[in-house]
């Protein structure tokens, strides 16, 4: 098949329904919003799910966050940036559909600030997407949840303890055995005349409260 163009800032999720990897957006000297799939059933075949030209309002961007919601069999993306704007929209791609199309999630007026370089995971125990940190006019360390019920809604998660310094482009994973988030590394700035501040620290956030 035809693979995506060489690019940075794209995001991918695994679709267990059809055993494939889905790749969305990124930057290849142009900001993209295409969605492509790589089958993982042995054929390793690329296919186009949705092109940039038929997005219905989804602006090309890079450095979004992306998760897979197994309850609704959907890929969810949040935020991202292009040459002039950061975003704080949530979009959903129904992967159970024969011809999936991106649709805006109407999640009310309360939501995280526009940002990019943040990270997200799906928390299946609480049916929610968790979004952490990123660049939102400054390097931030906040935690937000999007509950995907009948009426999707954002809520800021208020944490205890000393948090990590605000940062972007870090590693973030859900540890379901210990019910916690694990954060690794990232960076927090490009001061003029200095090298960027890169981190090699590891942090945990227990989701059921202090351990």
PDB file of C-alpha atoms in Angstrom:
ATOM      1  CA  UNK A   1       0.000   0.000   0.000  1.00  0.00           C
ATOM      2  CA  UNK A   2       0.892   3.692   0.100  1.00  0.00           C
ATOM      3  CA  UNK A   3       2.399   4.691   3.468  1.00  0.00           C
ATOM      4  CA  UNK A   4       2.075   8.138   5.050  1.00  0.00           C
ATOM      5  CA  UNK A   5       4.626  10.725   3.978  1.00  0.00           C
ATOM      6  CA  UNK A   6       7.710  11.033   6.208  1.00  0.00           C
ATOM      7  CA  UNK A   7       6.591  13.294   9.056  1.00  0.00           C
ATOM      8  CA  UNK A   8       6.848  14.324  12.701  1.00  0.00           C
ATOM      9  CA  UNK A   9       4.231  15.015  15.353  1.00  0.00           C
ATOM     10  CA  UNK A  10       1.736  12.363  14.213  1.00  0.00           C
ATOM     11  CA  UNK A  11      -0.068  10.050  16.653  1.00  0.00           C
ATOM     12  CA  UNK A  12      -1.101   6.415  16.458  1.00  0.00           C
ATOM     13  CA  UNK A  13      -3.412   3.996  18.258  1.00  0.00           C
ATOM     14  CA  UNK A  14      -3.996   0.255  18.001  1.00  0.00           C
ATOM     15  CA  UNK A  15      -7.431  -0.845  16.759  1.00  0.00           C
ATOM     16  CA  UNK A  16      -8.092  -4.346  18.179  1.00  0.00           C
ATOM     17  CA  UNK A  17     -11.373  -4.616  16.282  1.00  0.00           C
ATOM     18  CA  UNK A  18      -9.556  -4.950  12.951  1.00  0.00           C
ATOM     19  CA  UNK A  19      -5.992  -5.654  14.161  1.00  0.00           C
ATOM     20  CA  UNK A  20      -4.428  -2.500  12.718  1.00  0.00           C
ATOM     21  CA  UNK A  21      -2.531   0.627  13.657  1.00  0.00           C
ATOM     22  CA  UNK A  22      -4.151   3.975  12.851  1.00  0.00           C
ATOM     23  CA  UNK A  23      -1.937   7.022  12.251  1.00  0.00           C
ATOM     24  CA  UNK A  24      -3.324  10.564  12.308  1.00  0.00           C
ATOM     25  CA  UNK A  25      -1.943  13.949  11.178  1.00  0.00           C
ATOM     26  CA  UNK A  26       1.575  15.338  11.654  1.00  0.00           C
ATOM     27  CA  UNK A  27       3.960  17.676   9.856  1.00  0.00           C
ATOM     28  CA  UNK A  28       5.840  16.964   6.608  1.00  0.00           C
ATOM     29  CA  UNK A  29       6.588  20.623   5.630  1.00  0.00           C
ATOM     30  CA  UNK A  30       2.788  20.917   5.592  1.00  0.00           C
ATOM     31  CA  UNK A  31       0.368  20.348   8.452  1.00  0.00           C
ATOM     32  CA  UNK A  32      -1.641  17.191   7.807  1.00  0.00           C
ATOM     33  CA  UNK A  33      -4.941  15.725   8.991  1.00  0.00           C
ATOM     34  CA  UNK A  34      -5.059  12.471   7.059  1.00  0.00           C
ATOM     35  CA  UNK A  35      -5.778   9.141   8.745  1.00  0.00           C
ATOM     36  CA  UNK A  36      -4.093   5.950   7.537  1.00  0.00           C
ATOM     37  CA  UNK A  37      -4.148   2.354   8.721  1.00  0.00           C
ATOM     38  CA  UNK A  38      -1.471  -0.333   8.732  1.00  0.00           C
ATOM     39  CA  UNK A  39      -2.894  -3.862   8.921  1.00  0.00           C
ATOM     40  CA  UNK A  40      -1.100  -6.065  11.471  1.00  0.00           C
ATOM     41  CA  UNK A  41      -2.576  -9.409  10.396  1.00  0.00           C
ATOM     42  CA  UNK A  42       0.538 -10.403   8.464  1.00  0.00           C
ATOM     43  CA  UNK A  43      -0.096  -8.447   5.271  1.00  0.00           C
ATOM     44  CA  UNK A  44       1.390  -5.164   6.617  1.00  0.00           C
ATOM     45  CA  UNK A  45      -0.687  -3.202   4.124  1.00  0.00           C
ATOM     46  CA  UNK A  46      -1.243   0.567   4.331  1.00  0.00           C
ATOM     47  CA  UNK A  47      -4.671   1.977   3.464  1.00  0.00           C
ATOM     48  CA  UNK A  48      -6.196   5.459   3.483  1.00  0.00           C
ATOM     49  CA  UNK A  49      -9.041   5.938   5.989  1.00  0.00           C
ATOM     50  CA  UNK A  50      -9.696   9.646   5.467  1.00  0.00           C
ATOM     51  CA  UNK A  51      -7.804  12.235   3.423  1.00  0.00           C
ATOM     52  CA  UNK A  52      -7.058  15.872   4.332  1.00  0.00           C
ATOM     53  CA  UNK A  53      -9.500  17.107   1.686  1.00  0.00           C
ATOM     54  CA  UNK A  54     -12.734  15.801   3.284  1.00  0.00           C
ATOM     55  CA  UNK A  55     -12.377  16.669   6.939  1.00  0.00           C
ATOM     56  CA  UNK A  56     -15.543  18.623   7.645  1.00  0.00           C
ATOM     57  CA  UNK A  57     -13.915  21.142   9.981  1.00  0.00           C
ATOM     58  CA  UNK A  58     -10.993  19.169  11.415  1.00  0.00           C
ATOM     59  CA  UNK A  59      -8.017  21.491  10.870  1.00  0.00           C
ATOM     60  CA  UNK A  60      -4.638  19.977   9.907  1.00  0.00           C
ATOM     61  CA  UNK A  61      -2.317  19.826  12.919  1.00  0.00           C
ATOM     62  CA  UNK A  62       0.532  18.086  14.704  1.00  0.00           C
ATOM     63  CA  UNK A  63       1.280  17.020  18.302  1.00  0.00           C
ATOM     64  CA  UNK A  64      -2.256  16.006  19.262  1.00  0.00           C
ATOM     65  CA  UNK A  65      -2.986  13.311  21.821  1.00  0.00           C
ATOM     66  CA  UNK A  66      -4.766  10.139  20.738  1.00  0.00           C
ATOM     67  CA  UNK A  67      -6.387   7.209  22.551  1.00  0.00           C
ATOM     68  CA  UNK A  68      -8.579   4.222  21.710  1.00  0.00           C
ATOM     69  CA  UNK A  69     -11.907   3.916  23.569  1.00  0.00           C
ATOM     70  CA  UNK A  70     -12.832   0.202  23.596  1.00  0.00           C
ATOM     71  CA  UNK A  71     -16.362   0.860  24.880  1.00  0.00           C
ATOM     72  CA  UNK A  72     -17.386   2.828  21.786  1.00  0.00           C
ATOM     73  CA  UNK A  73     -14.706   1.386  19.449  1.00  0.00           C
ATOM     74  CA  UNK A  74     -13.525   4.881  18.650  1.00  0.00           C
ATOM     75  CA  UNK A  75     -10.269   6.779  18.249  1.00  0.00           C
ATOM     76  CA  UNK A  76     -10.287  10.062  20.197  1.00  0.00           C
ATOM     77  CA  UNK A  77      -7.933  12.973  19.598  1.00  0.00           C
ATOM     78  CA  UNK A  78      -7.494  16.198  21.553  1.00  0.00           C
ATOM     79  CA  UNK A  79      -5.649  19.473  20.955  1.00  0.00           C
ATOM     80  CA  UNK A  80      -2.634  19.951  18.709  1.00  0.00           C
ATOM     81  CA  UNK A  81      -1.144  22.895  16.852  1.00  0.00           C
ATOM     82  CA  UNK A  82      -0.597  24.339  13.389  1.00  0.00           C
ATOM     83  CA  UNK A  83       1.432  27.290  12.174  1.00  0.00           C
ATOM     84  CA  UNK A  84      -0.679  29.859  14.047  1.00  0.00           C
ATOM     85  CA  UNK A  85      -3.037  28.167  16.537  1.00  0.00           C
ATOM     86  CA  UNK A  86      -3.208  25.695  19.378  1.00  0.00           C
ATOM     87  CA  UNK A  87      -6.471  23.767  19.721  1.00  0.00           C
ATOM     88  CA  UNK A  88      -8.603  22.350  22.539  1.00  0.00           C
ATOM     89  CA  UNK A  89     -11.176  20.426  20.511  1.00  0.00           C
ATOM     90  CA  UNK A  90     -11.983  16.747  20.906  1.00  0.00           C
ATOM     91  CA  UNK A  91     -12.722  14.638  17.807  1.00  0.00           C
ATOM     92  CA  UNK A  92     -13.953  11.064  17.468  1.00  0.00           C
ATOM     93  CA  UNK A  93     -13.486   8.479  14.707  1.00  0.00           C
ATOM     94  CA  UNK A  94     -15.917   5.542  14.889  1.00  0.00           C
ATOM     95  CA  UNK A  95     -13.756   2.557  13.937  1.00  0.00           C
ATOM     96  CA  UNK A  96     -16.720   0.165  13.842  1.00  0.00           C
ATOM     97  CA  UNK A  97     -18.132   2.051  10.836  1.00  0.00           C
ATOM     98  CA  UNK A  98     -17.477   0.808   7.301  1.00  0.00           C
ATOM     99  CA  UNK A  99     -16.604   4.345   6.220  1.00  0.00           C
ATOM    100  CA  UNK A 100     -15.424   6.124   9.385  1.00  0.00           C
ATOM    101  CA  UNK A 101     -15.578   9.939   9.441  1.00  0.00           C
ATOM    102  CA  UNK A 102     -14.178  12.331  12.042  1.00  0.00           C
ATOM    103  CA  UNK A 103     -16.877  13.976  14.172  1.00  0.00           C
ATOM    104  CA  UNK A 104     -16.528  16.758  16.744  1.00  0.00           C
ATOM    105  CA  UNK A 105     -17.305  15.725  20.329  1.00  0.00           C
ATOM    106  CA  UNK A 106     -19.544  18.266  22.015  1.00  0.00           C
ATOM    107  CA  UNK A 107     -18.118  18.330  25.529  1.00  0.00           C
ATOM    108  CA  UNK A 108     -19.445  21.618  26.986  1.00  0.00           C
ATOM    109  CA  UNK A 109     -17.707  24.884  27.773  1.00  0.00           C
ATOM    110  CA  UNK A 110     -15.252  23.622  30.399  1.00  0.00           C
ATOM    111  CA  UNK A 111     -12.166  22.083  28.825  1.00  0.00           C
ATOM    112  CA  UNK A 112      -8.365  22.239  29.032  1.00  0.00           C
ATOM    113  CA  UNK A 113      -6.606  25.267  27.581  1.00  0.00           C
ATOM    114  CA  UNK A 114      -5.503  24.933  23.931  1.00  0.00           C
ATOM    115  CA  UNK A 115      -2.230  23.016  23.847  1.00  0.00           C
ATOM    116  CA  UNK A 116       0.142  20.723  22.015  1.00  0.00           C
ATOM    117  CA  UNK A 117       2.832  18.245  22.992  1.00  0.00           C
ATOM    118  CA  UNK A 118       0.629  16.879  25.794  1.00  0.00           C
ATOM    119  CA  UNK A 119      -0.050  13.191  26.325  1.00  0.00           C
ATOM    120  CA  UNK A 120      -3.194  11.155  26.936  1.00  0.00           C
ATOM    121  CA  UNK A 121      -4.177   7.632  27.986  1.00  0.00           C
ATOM    122  CA  UNK A 122      -7.481   5.801  28.153  1.00  0.00           C
ATOM    123  CA  UNK A 123      -8.545   4.744  31.671  1.00  0.00           C
ATOM    124  CA  UNK A 124     -10.957   1.817  31.081  1.00  0.00           C
ATOM    125  CA  UNK A 125     -11.767   1.385  34.780  1.00  0.00           C
ATOM    126  CA  UNK A 126     -13.423   4.827  34.812  1.00  0.00           C
ATOM    127  CA  UNK A 127     -14.425   5.161  31.153  1.00  0.00           C
ATOM    128  CA  UNK A 128     -12.411   8.339  30.607  1.00  0.00           C
ATOM    129  CA  UNK A 129      -9.542   9.906  28.684  1.00  0.00           C
ATOM    130  CA  UNK A 130      -6.822  11.449  30.858  1.00  0.00           C
ATOM    131  CA  UNK A 131      -4.807  14.353  29.412  1.00  0.00           C
ATOM    132  CA  UNK A 132      -1.584  15.516  31.068  1.00  0.00           C
ATOM    133  CA  UNK A 133       0.666  18.544  30.572  1.00  0.00           C
ATOM    134  CA  UNK A 134       1.957  19.947  27.298  1.00  0.00           C
ATOM    135  CA  UNK A 135       2.557  23.484  26.065  1.00  0.00           C
ATOM    136  CA  UNK A 136      -0.405  25.832  26.598  1.00  0.00           C
ATOM    137  CA  UNK A 137       1.241  29.254  26.342  1.00  0.00           C
ATOM    138  CA  UNK A 138       3.655  27.895  28.958  1.00  0.00           C
ATOM    139  CA  UNK A 139       4.799  24.431  29.974  1.00  0.00           C
ATOM    140  CA  UNK A 140       2.047  22.964  32.165  1.00  0.00           C
ATOM    141  CA  UNK A 141       1.623  19.953  34.463  1.00  0.00           C
ATOM    142  CA  UNK A 142      -2.158  19.890  34.862  1.00  0.00           C
ATOM    143  CA  UNK A 143      -4.281  16.727  34.620  1.00  0.00           C
ATOM    144  CA  UNK A 144      -7.723  16.621  32.978  1.00  0.00           C
ATOM    145  CA  UNK A 145     -10.309  13.898  32.469  1.00  0.00           C
ATOM    146  CA  UNK A 146     -12.891  13.591  29.705  1.00  0.00           C
ATOM    147  CA  UNK A 147     -15.704  11.352  30.869  1.00  0.00           C
ATOM    148  CA  UNK A 148     -17.348   9.716  27.864  1.00  0.00           C
ATOM    149  CA  UNK A 149     -20.861   9.120  29.132  1.00  0.00           C
ATOM    150  CA  UNK A 150     -24.166  10.101  27.555  1.00  0.00           C
ATOM    151  CA  UNK A 151     -22.992  13.729  27.750  1.00  0.00           C
ATOM    152  CA  UNK A 152     -19.169  13.943  27.478  1.00  0.00           C
ATOM    153  CA  UNK A 153     -17.678  16.389  29.998  1.00  0.00           C
ATOM    154  CA  UNK A 154     -14.212  17.661  30.961  1.00  0.00           C
ATOM    155  CA  UNK A 155     -13.110  18.014  34.591  1.00  0.00           C
ATOM    156  CA  UNK A 156      -9.745  19.069  35.964  1.00  0.00           C
ATOM    157  CA  UNK A 157      -8.234  16.396  38.211  1.00  0.00           C
ATOM    158  CA  UNK A 158      -6.880  17.983  41.396  1.00  0.00           C
ATOM    159  CA  UNK A 159      -3.781  16.129  42.561  1.00  0.00           C
ATOM    160  CA  UNK A 160      -1.826  16.065  45.807  1.00  0.00           C
ATOM    161  CA  UNK A 161       1.883  16.049  46.497  1.00  0.00           C
ATOM    162  CA  UNK A 162       4.666  17.874  44.623  1.00  0.00           C
ATOM    163  CA  UNK A 163       3.977  17.572  40.881  1.00  0.00           C
ATOM    164  CA  UNK A 164       6.574  17.266  38.118  1.00  0.00           C
ATOM    165  CA  UNK A 165       7.677  20.473  36.437  1.00  0.00           C
ATOM    166  CA  UNK A 166       5.493  21.495  33.485  1.00  0.00           C
ATOM    167  CA  UNK A 167       6.678  19.834  30.280  1.00  0.00           C
ATOM    168  CA  UNK A 168       5.793  18.517  26.838  1.00  0.00           C
ATOM    169  CA  UNK A 169       6.662  15.531  24.615  1.00  0.00           C
ATOM    170  CA  UNK A 170       7.123  13.130  27.530  1.00  0.00           C
ATOM    171  CA  UNK A 171       6.259   9.455  27.788  1.00  0.00           C
ATOM    172  CA  UNK A 172       2.983   8.619  29.536  1.00  0.00           C
ATOM    173  CA  UNK A 173       1.505   5.189  30.215  1.00  0.00           C
ATOM    174  CA  UNK A 174      -1.297   3.672  32.248  1.00  0.00           C
ATOM    175  CA  UNK A 175      -0.210   0.917  34.640  1.00  0.00           C
ATOM    176  CA  UNK A 176      -3.501  -0.994  35.153  1.00  0.00           C
ATOM    177  CA  UNK A 177      -2.020  -3.442  37.665  1.00  0.00           C
ATOM    178  CA  UNK A 178      -1.160  -0.663  40.128  1.00  0.00           C
ATOM    179  CA  UNK A 179      -3.877   1.763  38.889  1.00  0.00           C
ATOM    180  CA  UNK A 180      -1.479   4.623  38.218  1.00  0.00           C
ATOM    181  CA  UNK A 181      -0.006   6.873  35.540  1.00  0.00           C
ATOM    182  CA  UNK A 182       3.713   6.704  34.795  1.00  0.00           C
ATOM    183  CA  UNK A 183       5.433   9.767  33.284  1.00  0.00           C
ATOM    184  CA  UNK A 184       8.959   9.669  31.845  1.00  0.00           C
ATOM    185  CA  UNK A 185      11.172  12.506  30.592  1.00  0.00           C
ATOM    186  CA  UNK A 186      10.073  15.285  28.249  1.00  0.00           C
ATOM    187  CA  UNK A 187      11.328  18.840  27.893  1.00  0.00           C
ATOM    188  CA  UNK A 188      10.322  22.234  29.207  1.00  0.00           C
ATOM    189  CA  UNK A 189      11.728  25.075  27.221  1.00  0.00           C
ATOM    190  CA  UNK A 190      13.959  26.603  24.629  1.00  0.00           C
ATOM    191  CA  UNK A 191      15.460  29.605  26.464  1.00  0.00           C
ATOM    192  CA  UNK A 192      17.315  31.954  24.088  1.00  0.00           C
ATOM    193  CA  UNK A 193      20.975  30.986  23.884  1.00  0.00           C
ATOM    194  CA  UNK A 194      20.525  27.789  25.900  1.00  0.00           C
ATOM    195  CA  UNK A 195      19.937  24.145  25.164  1.00  0.00           C
ATOM    196  CA  UNK A 196      16.403  22.885  25.828  1.00  0.00           C
ATOM    197  CA  UNK A 197      15.780  21.525  29.295  1.00  0.00           C
ATOM    198  CA  UNK A 198      15.396  17.778  28.821  1.00  0.00           C
ATOM    199  CA  UNK A 199      14.308  15.531  31.681  1.00  0.00           C
ATOM    200  CA  UNK A 200      15.151  11.916  32.516  1.00  0.00           C
ATOM    201  CA  UNK A 201      13.005  11.631  35.630  1.00  0.00           C
ATOM    202  CA  UNK A 202      10.178   9.172  36.299  1.00  0.00           C
ATOM    203  CA  UNK A 203       6.937  10.072  38.093  1.00  0.00           C
ATOM    204  CA  UNK A 204       3.829   8.196  39.191  1.00  0.00           C
ATOM    205  CA  UNK A 205       0.294   9.399  39.859  1.00  0.00           C
ATOM    206  CA  UNK A 206      -1.913   6.841  41.677  1.00  0.00           C
ATOM    207  CA  UNK A 207      -5.406   7.154  40.251  1.00  0.00           C
ATOM    208  CA  UNK A 208      -7.161   5.791  43.324  1.00  0.00           C
ATOM    209  CA  UNK A 209      -5.498   8.303  45.658  1.00  0.00           C
ATOM    210  CA  UNK A 210      -2.175   8.502  47.537  1.00  0.00           C
ATOM    211  CA  UNK A 211      -0.391   5.168  47.964  1.00  0.00           C
TER     212      UNK A 211
END
